[in-house]
Amino acid sequence: MKRLGFAILGLAALSCTATYYGEPVVQHSISRVEKMAAFPQPYKILDWKQKALDFDAYAFDFNSTLPAGPVIWLDSARRNMDQVTFGLYTAMKDSRQGPQNNNGEFHESLNILHTLLGAGLNGIDKTKQNGFNFVKMSQNYFNSDNGWNIVMNNTCPEVALLGGGYGRDWWYDVYPNILFYAVSEVFPGVEGADQILHTVAEQFAAADEVLDGNYDFTYFDYAQMKGCNNWIPKQQDAAGGHAWVLYSAYQKYGDERYLQRAISAMKALDGQTESRFYEILLPMGIYTAARLNAEQDCHFDTAKMLDWVFDGCTASDGRTGWGITAGKWGDYEISGLQGSLIDGGGFAFLMNSIDVAWPFVPLVKYEPQYARSIGRWMLNNVNNCRLFFPDQLPDSLQCLPGMQDYTNSIVAYEGLRYEDNLYDVEAHKGLHPIALGDGPRWTDKNPKESMFSLYSTGAVGIFGAIVETTDVEGILRLNCNATDFYADNPFPVYLLYNPFDATSVTYTVKGGRKDLFDIVSRSYLAKGVKDSASITLPADASAVVVELPAGSRIQRDQNGNLSVNNHIIAYEKAN
């Protein structure tokens, strides 16, 4: 990674004090991010919070009058625990799903837990909505009947082979537990959740002990406690998922065993010699590594691992080509999206692209040397994720032209491809990109509408909670606390990236007067702010702004860490 200096402009009047807060944090660039536009064009930022609210209102409406009709149903099979649960279509009108098919039991936790998390992050109480406690109902995904005793993608093996992974594809078995942990912090105190969280931690700790640093497997059997292989690529980055859950469990329960097993799992991930990026678990591991470096004095190589994500997997026995897009497809910027870099010229996915913001935006609190790169990447990612929605591309670039009203463009396409070599529509020849989905290829009975994906769209609430616009088009304000789960977050923290020359932006505050301290420049940007203040951002640079109660005293300890009222706001190890 190239090292970049950080210039401080317009701050002299505020920084001429006797207090020393440390040297400005030298920025480290992520090489692939340098291939992305500083200011992507065409530029348009959706109202992602409204997207999240609209999605929840539609997805949980048992009587929707939209042309697509309802997408939710009740499942009375009572798998794993004696309660009714619910299902959502993975893809619109998937012929294998719904209340009339497969006993109503085929639905996926990755879909449902995403929707619960996104809703909760945007202020919707899913524990008491329309007479249902949807959070409690999601506990049926905790698979006790099969002896695995973890949260899984389906409620039972009887329907698992109908769709996405269950007991054979490692990330599908680990990620639901990460989602369940996150949902449980957003909705604390739900009956039965604590027992599930504790059991999952015990299972993951036992699994890491058995694996003993060797994660060279396709999946792990949590009932027999053994690693297994099949035709699916090996997924060594599952270690990152184990580490995330175990470190969260340590923060929740204070059990030193969980900390040691989190560190053990991270050592296994850090010890890989090449990228094993598969879906989302490597980014979760990188975030965990950053926290362990800052909070536990570990020394994991986050720079190496960030390159593994952005440049993609090159291992012949891994998910070769899986990474982060950069550049243009036709006239459209597609930089920042997650997916295959090589499949048909490129195949990006909405859910994956949003999900990677979850770990990487809060990462800059612990390692602000990546603030510029993460800010620049997020500007591209947020801007370009709009292209998955049917009202954001011309009909000529969609596999379902003229269907914007089907869900009022609430539900997005599953993916974007560089070119349409899946359905071979003659009119698409030579056009880039093309919005489409895999749904019709899963089974001959699936309708064309199954290109629209609730599974993919359910993650929009993550962007809804993180992304805010400012009064300067092209400068976003990203909430670093929104997805920083099981962490000490007493003060609001925001990442701002300026893709232009030195620019002034209006920074707004709530809840009384605030002092604005930037942990990148290690200086105050403004003091005593009531409602708003104009702050200056250097050219092509980021600030990570901590909002402190006005008059707060920042203390610098013997290690160089900065704290307010015994809460660390900046770690010296960033340099």
mmCIF file with all atom_site columns, C-alpha atoms in Angstrom, residues 219-385:
data_model
loop_
_atom_site.group_PDB
_atom_site.id
_atom_site.type_symbol
_atom_site.label_atom_id
_atom_site.label_alt_id
_atom_site.label_comp_id
_atom_site.label_asym_id
_atom_site.label_entity_id
_atom_site.label_seq_id
_atom_site.pdbx_PDB_ins_code
_atom_site.Cartn_x
_atom_site.Cartn_y
_atom_site.Cartn_z
_atom_site.occupancy
_atom_site.B_iso_or_equiv
_atom_site.pdbx_formal_charge
_atom_site.auth_seq_id
_atom_site.auth_comp_id
_atom_site.auth_asym_id
_atom_site.auth_atom_id
_atom_site.pdbx_PDB_model_num
ATOM 1   C CA . TYR A 1 219 ? -17.724 -26.274 5.510   1.00 0.00 ? 219 TYR A CA 1
ATOM 2   C CA . PHE A 1 220 ? -17.754 -27.384 9.133   1.00 0.00 ? 220 PHE A CA 1
ATOM 3   C CA . ASP A 1 221 ? -20.121 -29.886 10.702  1.00 0.00 ? 221 ASP A CA 1
ATOM 4   C CA . TYR A 1 222 ? -21.022 -28.250 14.024  1.00 0.00 ? 222 TYR A CA 1
ATOM 5   C CA . ALA A 1 223 ? -22.779 -31.394 15.269  1.00 0.00 ? 223 ALA A CA 1
ATOM 6   C CA . GLN A 1 224 ? -19.837 -33.753 14.717  1.00 0.00 ? 224 GLN A CA 1
ATOM 7   C CA . MET A 1 225 ? -17.307 -30.941 15.185  1.00 0.00 ? 225 MET A CA 1
ATOM 8   C CA . LYS A 1 226 ? -15.224 -31.693 12.113  1.00 0.00 ? 226 LYS A CA 1
ATOM 9   C CA . GLY A 1 227 ? -14.159 -29.878 8.947   1.00 0.00 ? 227 GLY A CA 1
ATOM 10  C CA . CYS A 1 228 ? -15.481 -31.247 5.648   1.00 0.00 ? 228 CYS A CA 1
ATOM 11  C CA . ASN A 1 229 ? -14.899 -30.794 1.927   1.00 0.00 ? 229 ASN A CA 1
ATOM 12  C CA . ASN A 1 230 ? -17.098 -31.159 -1.143  1.00 0.00 ? 230 ASN A CA 1
ATOM 13  C CA . TRP A 1 231 ? -17.354 -29.647 -4.622  1.00 0.00 ? 231 TRP A CA 1
ATOM 14  C CA . ILE A 1 232 ? -17.774 -26.078 -3.293  1.00 0.00 ? 232 ILE A CA 1
ATOM 15  C CA . PRO A 1 233 ? -14.571 -23.969 -3.066  1.00 0.00 ? 233 PRO A CA 1
ATOM 16  C CA . LYS A 1 234 ? -12.689 -23.970 0.216   1.00 0.00 ? 234 LYS A CA 1
ATOM 17  C CA . GLN A 1 235 ? -13.569 -21.063 2.460   1.00 0.00 ? 235 GLN A CA 1
ATOM 18  C CA . GLN A 1 236 ? -10.702 -20.236 4.754   1.00 0.00 ? 236 GLN A CA 1
ATOM 19  C CA . ASP A 1 237 ? -12.165 -16.793 5.376   1.00 0.00 ? 237 ASP A CA 1
ATOM 20  C CA . ALA A 1 238 ? -14.767 -18.469 7.608   1.00 0.00 ? 238 ALA A CA 1
ATOM 21  C CA . ALA A 1 239 ? -12.129 -17.802 10.249  1.00 0.00 ? 239 ALA A CA 1
ATOM 22  C CA . GLY A 1 240 ? -13.039 -14.123 9.946   1.00 0.00 ? 240 GLY A CA 1
ATOM 23  C CA . GLY A 1 241 ? -16.667 -14.922 10.664  1.00 0.00 ? 241 GLY A CA 1
ATOM 24  C CA . HIS A 1 242 ? -15.749 -16.999 13.696  1.00 0.00 ? 242 HIS A CA 1
ATOM 25  C CA . ALA A 1 243 ? -13.546 -14.158 14.936  1.00 0.00 ? 243 ALA A CA 1
ATOM 26  C CA . TRP A 1 244 ? -16.318 -11.551 14.540  1.00 0.00 ? 244 TRP A CA 1
ATOM 27  C CA . VAL A 1 245 ? -18.838 -13.614 16.506  1.00 0.00 ? 245 VAL A CA 1
ATOM 28  C CA . LEU A 1 246 ? -16.368 -14.634 19.205  1.00 0.00 ? 246 LEU A CA 1
ATOM 29  C CA . TYR A 1 247 ? -15.102 -11.103 19.766  1.00 0.00 ? 247 TYR A CA 1
ATOM 30  C CA . SER A 1 248 ? -18.692 -9.872  19.946  1.00 0.00 ? 248 SER A CA 1
ATOM 31  C CA . ALA A 1 249 ? -19.413 -12.625 22.475  1.00 0.00 ? 249 ALA A CA 1
ATOM 32  C CA . TYR A 1 250 ? -16.367 -11.541 24.487  1.00 0.00 ? 250 TYR A CA 1
ATOM 33  C CA . GLN A 1 251 ? -17.660 -7.967  24.546  1.00 0.00 ? 251 GLN A CA 1
ATOM 34  C CA . LYS A 1 252 ? -21.100 -9.185  25.632  1.00 0.00 ? 252 LYS A CA 1
ATOM 35  C CA . TYR A 1 253 ? -20.164 -11.828 28.185  1.00 0.00 ? 253 TYR A CA 1
ATOM 36  C CA . GLY A 1 254 ? -16.611 -10.925 29.218  1.00 0.00 ? 254 GLY A CA 1
ATOM 37  C CA . ASP A 1 255 ? -15.469 -14.538 28.910  1.00 0.00 ? 255 ASP A CA 1
ATOM 38  C CA . GLU A 1 256 ? -11.720 -14.585 28.214  1.00 0.00 ? 256 GLU A CA 1
ATOM 39  C CA . ARG A 1 257 ? -12.093 -17.882 26.323  1.00 0.00 ? 257 ARG A CA 1
ATOM 40  C CA . TYR A 1 258 ? -14.024 -16.068 23.620  1.00 0.00 ? 258 TYR A CA 1
ATOM 41  C CA . LEU A 1 259 ? -11.292 -13.447 23.298  1.00 0.00 ? 259 LEU A CA 1
ATOM 42  C CA . GLN A 1 260 ? -8.580  -16.086 22.970  1.00 0.00 ? 260 GLN A CA 1
ATOM 43  C CA . ARG A 1 261 ? -10.559 -18.052 20.397  1.00 0.00 ? 261 ARG A CA 1
ATOM 44  C CA . ALA A 1 262 ? -11.271 -14.837 18.447  1.00 0.00 ? 262 ALA A CA 1
ATOM 45  C CA . ILE A 1 263 ? -7.543  -14.153 18.341  1.00 0.00 ? 263 ILE A CA 1
ATOM 46  C CA . SER A 1 264 ? -6.894  -17.774 17.365  1.00 0.00 ? 264 SER A CA 1
ATOM 47  C CA . ALA A 1 265 ? -9.345  -17.545 14.456  1.00 0.00 ? 265 ALA A CA 1
ATOM 48  C CA . MET A 1 266 ? -7.800  -14.240 13.341  1.00 0.00 ? 266 MET A CA 1
ATOM 49  C CA . LYS A 1 267 ? -4.343  -15.805 13.371  1.00 0.00 ? 267 LYS A CA 1
ATOM 50  C CA . ALA A 1 268 ? -5.651  -18.498 11.045  1.00 0.00 ? 268 ALA A CA 1
ATOM 51  C CA . LEU A 1 269 ? -7.018  -15.850 8.671   1.00 0.00 ? 269 LEU A CA 1
ATOM 52  C CA . ASP A 1 270 ? -3.956  -13.615 8.865   1.00 0.00 ? 270 ASP A CA 1
ATOM 53  C CA . GLY A 1 271 ? -1.763  -16.654 8.257   1.00 0.00 ? 271 GLY A CA 1
ATOM 54  C CA . GLN A 1 272 ? -3.186  -17.288 4.798   1.00 0.00 ? 272 GLN A CA 1
ATOM 55  C CA . THR A 1 273 ? -0.701  -16.682 1.983   1.00 0.00 ? 273 THR A CA 1
ATOM 56  C CA . GLU A 1 274 ? -3.263  -15.426 -0.544  1.00 0.00 ? 274 GLU A CA 1
ATOM 57  C CA . SER A 1 275 ? -6.803  -14.094 -0.750  1.00 0.00 ? 275 SER A CA 1
ATOM 58  C CA . ARG A 1 276 ? -9.548  -16.542 0.163   1.00 0.00 ? 276 ARG A CA 1
ATOM 59  C CA . PHE A 1 277 ? -12.319 -13.959 -0.292  1.00 0.00 ? 277 PHE A CA 1
ATOM 60  C CA . TYR A 1 278 ? -15.624 -15.744 -0.777  1.00 0.00 ? 278 TYR A CA 1
ATOM 61  C CA . GLU A 1 279 ? -18.656 -13.602 0.132   1.00 0.00 ? 279 GLU A CA 1
ATOM 62  C CA . ILE A 1 280 ? -18.536 -11.442 3.280   1.00 0.00 ? 280 ILE A CA 1
ATOM 63  C CA . LEU A 1 281 ? -16.587 -13.208 6.026   1.00 0.00 ? 281 LEU A CA 1
ATOM 64  C CA . LEU A 1 282 ? -13.171 -11.848 5.049   1.00 0.00 ? 282 LEU A CA 1
ATOM 65  C CA . PRO A 1 283 ? -14.329 -8.212  5.462   1.00 0.00 ? 283 PRO A CA 1
ATOM 66  C CA . MET A 1 284 ? -15.875 -9.124  8.809   1.00 0.00 ? 284 MET A CA 1
ATOM 67  C CA . GLY A 1 285 ? -12.541 -10.584 9.821   1.00 0.00 ? 285 GLY A CA 1
ATOM 68  C CA . ILE A 1 286 ? -10.635 -7.477  8.738   1.00 0.00 ? 286 ILE A CA 1
ATOM 69  C CA . TYR A 1 287 ? -12.859 -5.270  10.879  1.00 0.00 ? 287 TYR A CA 1
ATOM 70  C CA . THR A 1 288 ? -12.305 -7.649  13.801  1.00 0.00 ? 288 THR A CA 1
ATOM 71  C CA . ALA A 1 289 ? -8.556  -7.556  13.183  1.00 0.00 ? 289 ALA A CA 1
ATOM 72  C CA . ALA A 1 290 ? -8.625  -3.746  13.315  1.00 0.00 ? 290 ALA A CA 1
ATOM 73  C CA . ARG A 1 291 ? -10.439 -3.822  16.656  1.00 0.00 ? 291 ARG A CA 1
ATOM 74  C CA . LEU A 1 292 ? -8.117  -6.464  18.066  1.00 0.00 ? 292 LEU A CA 1
ATOM 75  C CA . ASN A 1 293 ? -5.119  -4.400  16.948  1.00 0.00 ? 293 ASN A CA 1
ATOM 76  C CA . ALA A 1 294 ? -6.482  -1.278  18.627  1.00 0.00 ? 294 ALA A CA 1
ATOM 77  C CA . GLU A 1 295 ? -8.134  -2.712  21.716  1.00 0.00 ? 295 GLU A CA 1
ATOM 78  C CA . GLN A 1 296 ? -6.070  -5.838  22.458  1.00 0.00 ? 296 GLN A CA 1
ATOM 79  C CA . ASP A 1 297 ? -2.615  -4.808  21.212  1.00 0.00 ? 297 ASP A CA 1
ATOM 80  C CA . CYS A 1 298 ? -2.603  -7.390  18.409  1.00 0.00 ? 298 CYS A CA 1
ATOM 81  C CA . HIS A 1 299 ? -0.624  -7.011  15.204  1.00 0.00 ? 299 HIS A CA 1
ATOM 82  C CA . PHE A 1 300 ? -2.727  -8.379  12.365  1.00 0.00 ? 300 PHE A CA 1
ATOM 83  C CA . ASP A 1 301 ? -1.903  -7.251  8.834   1.00 0.00 ? 301 ASP A CA 1
ATOM 84  C CA . THR A 1 302 ? -5.064  -5.404  7.804   1.00 0.00 ? 302 THR A CA 1
ATOM 85  C CA . ALA A 1 303 ? -3.297  -3.805  4.821   1.00 0.00 ? 303 ALA A CA 1
ATOM 86  C CA . LYS A 1 304 ? -2.641  -7.199  3.281   1.00 0.00 ? 304 LYS A CA 1
ATOM 87  C CA . MET A 1 305 ? -6.177  -8.381  3.936   1.00 0.00 ? 305 MET A CA 1
ATOM 88  C CA . LEU A 1 306 ? -7.790  -5.242  2.520   1.00 0.00 ? 306 LEU A CA 1
ATOM 89  C CA . ASP A 1 307 ? -5.924  -5.858  -0.723  1.00 0.00 ? 307 ASP A CA 1
ATOM 90  C CA . TRP A 1 308 ? -7.208  -9.441  -0.616  1.00 0.00 ? 308 TRP A CA 1
ATOM 91  C CA . VAL A 1 309 ? -10.784 -8.100  -0.670  1.00 0.00 ? 309 VAL A CA 1
ATOM 92  C CA . PHE A 1 310 ? -10.394 -5.348  -3.243  1.00 0.00 ? 310 PHE A CA 1
ATOM 93  C CA . ASP A 1 311 ? -8.078  -7.161  -5.664  1.00 0.00 ? 311 ASP A CA 1
ATOM 94  C CA . GLY A 1 312 ? -10.040 -10.363 -5.288  1.00 0.00 ? 312 GLY A CA 1
ATOM 95  C CA . CYS A 1 313 ? -9.379  -14.061 -4.864  1.00 0.00 ? 313 CYS A CA 1
ATOM 96  C CA . THR A 1 314 ? -6.836  -15.594 -7.230  1.00 0.00 ? 314 THR A CA 1
ATOM 97  C CA . ALA A 1 315 ? -6.593  -19.041 -5.596  1.00 0.00 ? 315 ALA A CA 1
ATOM 98  C CA . SER A 1 316 ? -7.377  -21.833 -8.025  1.00 0.00 ? 316 SER A CA 1
ATOM 99  C CA . ASP A 1 317 ? -9.239  -23.782 -5.324  1.00 0.00 ? 317 ASP A CA 1
ATOM 100 C CA . GLY A 1 318 ? -11.041 -20.700 -4.013  1.00 0.00 ? 318 GLY A CA 1
ATOM 101 C CA . ARG A 1 319 ? -13.741 -18.451 -5.420  1.00 0.00 ? 319 ARG A CA 1
ATOM 102 C CA . THR A 1 320 ? -11.434 -17.205 -8.121  1.00 0.00 ? 320 THR A CA 1
ATOM 103 C CA . GLY A 1 321 ? -12.101 -13.657 -9.280  1.00 0.00 ? 321 GLY A CA 1
ATOM 104 C CA . TRP A 1 322 ? -14.315 -12.594 -6.355  1.00 0.00 ? 322 TRP A CA 1
ATOM 105 C CA . GLY A 1 323 ? -13.496 -9.002  -5.389  1.00 0.00 ? 323 GLY A CA 1
ATOM 106 C CA . ILE A 1 324 ? -14.472 -5.332  -5.776  1.00 0.00 ? 324 ILE A CA 1
ATOM 107 C CA . THR A 1 325 ? -15.183 -3.813  -9.194  1.00 0.00 ? 325 THR A CA 1
ATOM 108 C CA . ALA A 1 326 ? -13.355 -0.776  -10.572 1.00 0.00 ? 326 ALA A CA 1
ATOM 109 C CA . GLY A 1 327 ? -13.913 1.237   -13.733 1.00 0.00 ? 327 GLY A CA 1
ATOM 110 C CA . LYS A 1 328 ? -16.788 1.561   -16.171 1.00 0.00 ? 328 LYS A CA 1
ATOM 111 C CA . TRP A 1 329 ? -19.148 -0.801  -17.946 1.00 0.00 ? 329 TRP A CA 1
ATOM 112 C CA . GLY A 1 330 ? -20.315 1.094   -21.005 1.00 0.00 ? 330 GLY A CA 1
ATOM 113 C CA . ASP A 1 331 ? -21.196 4.634   -19.950 1.00 0.00 ? 331 ASP A CA 1
ATOM 114 C CA . TYR A 1 332 ? -21.737 3.740   -16.304 1.00 0.00 ? 332 TYR A CA 1
ATOM 115 C CA . GLU A 1 333 ? -19.345 3.836   -13.368 1.00 0.00 ? 333 GLU A CA 1
ATOM 116 C CA . ILE A 1 334 ? -19.543 0.482   -11.578 1.00 0.00 ? 334 ILE A CA 1
ATOM 117 C CA . SER A 1 335 ? -16.620 0.949   -9.188  1.00 0.00 ? 335 SER A CA 1
ATOM 118 C CA . GLY A 1 336 ? -16.944 -0.217  -5.610  1.00 0.00 ? 336 GLY A CA 1
ATOM 119 C CA . LEU A 1 337 ? -19.410 -3.074  -6.092  1.00 0.00 ? 337 LEU A CA 1
ATOM 120 C CA . GLN A 1 338 ? -18.780 -6.600  -4.840  1.00 0.00 ? 338 GLN A CA 1
ATOM 121 C CA . GLY A 1 339 ? -18.958 -9.670  -7.036  1.00 0.00 ? 339 GLY A CA 1
ATOM 122 C CA . SER A 1 340 ? -17.090 -11.603 -9.667  1.00 0.00 ? 340 SER A CA 1
ATOM 123 C CA . LEU A 1 341 ? -14.486 -9.640  -11.600 1.00 0.00 ? 341 LEU A CA 1
ATOM 124 C CA . ILE A 1 342 ? -14.199 -12.312 -14.293 1.00 0.00 ? 342 ILE A CA 1
ATOM 125 C CA . ASP A 1 343 ? -17.606 -13.972 -14.802 1.00 0.00 ? 343 ASP A CA 1
ATOM 126 C CA . GLY A 1 344 ? -18.760 -12.797 -18.231 1.00 0.00 ? 344 GLY A CA 1
ATOM 127 C CA . GLY A 1 345 ? -16.684 -9.653  -17.903 1.00 0.00 ? 345 GLY A CA 1
ATOM 128 C CA . GLY A 1 346 ? -18.037 -8.978  -14.425 1.00 0.00 ? 346 GLY A CA 1
ATOM 129 C CA . PHE A 1 347 ? -21.079 -9.828  -12.286 1.00 0.00 ? 347 PHE A CA 1
ATOM 130 C CA . ALA A 1 348 ? -21.852 -7.566  -9.296  1.00 0.00 ? 348 ALA A CA 1
ATOM 131 C CA . PHE A 1 349 ? -24.448 -8.158  -6.580  1.00 0.00 ? 349 PHE A CA 1
ATOM 132 C CA . LEU A 1 350 ? -26.464 -5.657  -4.548  1.00 0.00 ? 350 LEU A CA 1
ATOM 133 C CA . MET A 1 351 ? -26.544 -7.494  -1.222  1.00 0.00 ? 351 MET A CA 1
ATOM 134 C CA . ASN A 1 352 ? -22.800 -8.128  -1.231  1.00 0.00 ? 352 ASN A CA 1
ATOM 135 C CA . SER A 1 353 ? -22.037 -4.543  -2.224  1.00 0.00 ? 353 SER A CA 1
ATOM 136 C CA . ILE A 1 354 ? -24.082 -3.100  0.646   1.00 0.00 ? 354 ILE A CA 1
ATOM 137 C CA . ASP A 1 355 ? -22.950 -5.667  3.198   1.00 0.00 ? 355 ASP A CA 1
ATOM 138 C CA . VAL A 1 356 ? -19.262 -4.862  2.878   1.00 0.00 ? 356 VAL A CA 1
ATOM 139 C CA . ALA A 1 357 ? -20.013 -1.331  4.108   1.00 0.00 ? 357 ALA A CA 1
ATOM 140 C CA . TRP A 1 358 ? -21.070 -2.859  7.431   1.00 0.00 ? 358 TRP A CA 1
ATOM 141 C CA . PRO A 1 359 ? -17.516 -3.753  8.546   1.00 0.00 ? 359 PRO A CA 1
ATOM 142 C CA . PHE A 1 360 ? -15.459 -1.249  6.549   1.00 0.00 ? 360 PHE A CA 1
ATOM 143 C CA . VAL A 1 361 ? -17.109 2.033   7.577   1.00 0.00 ? 361 VAL A CA 1
ATOM 144 C CA . PRO A 1 362 ? -16.616 1.495   11.346  1.00 0.00 ? 362 PRO A CA 1
ATOM 145 C CA . LEU A 1 363 ? -13.125 0.102   10.688  1.00 0.00 ? 363 LEU A CA 1
ATOM 146 C CA . VAL A 1 364 ? -11.827 3.666   10.230  1.00 0.00 ? 364 VAL A CA 1
ATOM 147 C CA . LYS A 1 365 ? -12.483 4.407   13.912  1.00 0.00 ? 365 LYS A CA 1
ATOM 148 C CA . TYR A 1 366 ? -9.854  1.835   14.851  1.00 0.00 ? 366 TYR A CA 1
ATOM 149 C CA . GLU A 1 367 ? -7.481  2.307   11.905  1.00 0.00 ? 367 GLU A CA 1
ATOM 150 C CA . PRO A 1 368 ? -8.080  5.820   10.523  1.00 0.00 ? 368 PRO A CA 1
ATOM 151 C CA . GLN A 1 369 ? -5.099  5.427   8.202   1.00 0.00 ? 369 GLN A CA 1
ATOM 152 C CA . TYR A 1 370 ? -7.663  3.966   5.768   1.00 0.00 ? 370 TYR A CA 1
ATOM 153 C CA . ALA A 1 371 ? -10.145 6.856   6.084   1.00 0.00 ? 371 ALA A CA 1
ATOM 154 C CA . ARG A 1 372 ? -9.360  8.334   2.669   1.00 0.00 ? 372 ARG A CA 1
ATOM 155 C CA . SER A 1 373 ? -9.484  5.012   0.828   1.00 0.00 ? 373 SER A CA 1
ATOM 156 C CA . ILE A 1 374 ? -12.639 3.800   2.551   1.00 0.00 ? 374 ILE A CA 1
ATOM 157 C CA . GLY A 1 375 ? -14.308 7.166   2.012   1.00 0.00 ? 375 GLY A CA 1
ATOM 158 C CA . ARG A 1 376 ? -13.468 7.187   -1.684  1.00 0.00 ? 376 ARG A CA 1
ATOM 159 C CA . TRP A 1 377 ? -14.586 3.586   -2.147  1.00 0.00 ? 377 TRP A CA 1
ATOM 160 C CA . MET A 1 378 ? -17.854 4.216   -0.299  1.00 0.00 ? 378 MET A CA 1
ATOM 161 C CA . LEU A 1 379 ? -18.653 7.246   -2.456  1.00 0.00 ? 379 LEU A CA 1
ATOM 162 C CA . ASN A 1 380 ? -18.419 5.008   -5.513  1.00 0.00 ? 380 ASN A CA 1
ATOM 163 C CA . ASN A 1 381 ? -20.219 2.092   -3.885  1.00 0.00 ? 381 ASN A CA 1
ATOM 164 C CA . VAL A 1 382 ? -23.167 4.142   -2.627  1.00 0.00 ? 382 VAL A CA 1
ATOM 165 C CA . ASN A 1 383 ? -23.519 6.007   -5.903  1.00 0.00 ? 383 ASN A CA 1
ATOM 166 C CA . ASN A 1 384 ? -23.352 2.918   -8.100  1.00 0.00 ? 384 ASN A CA 1
ATOM 167 C CA . CYS A 1 385 ? -25.613 0.669   -6.030  1.00 0.00 ? 385 CYS A CA 1
#
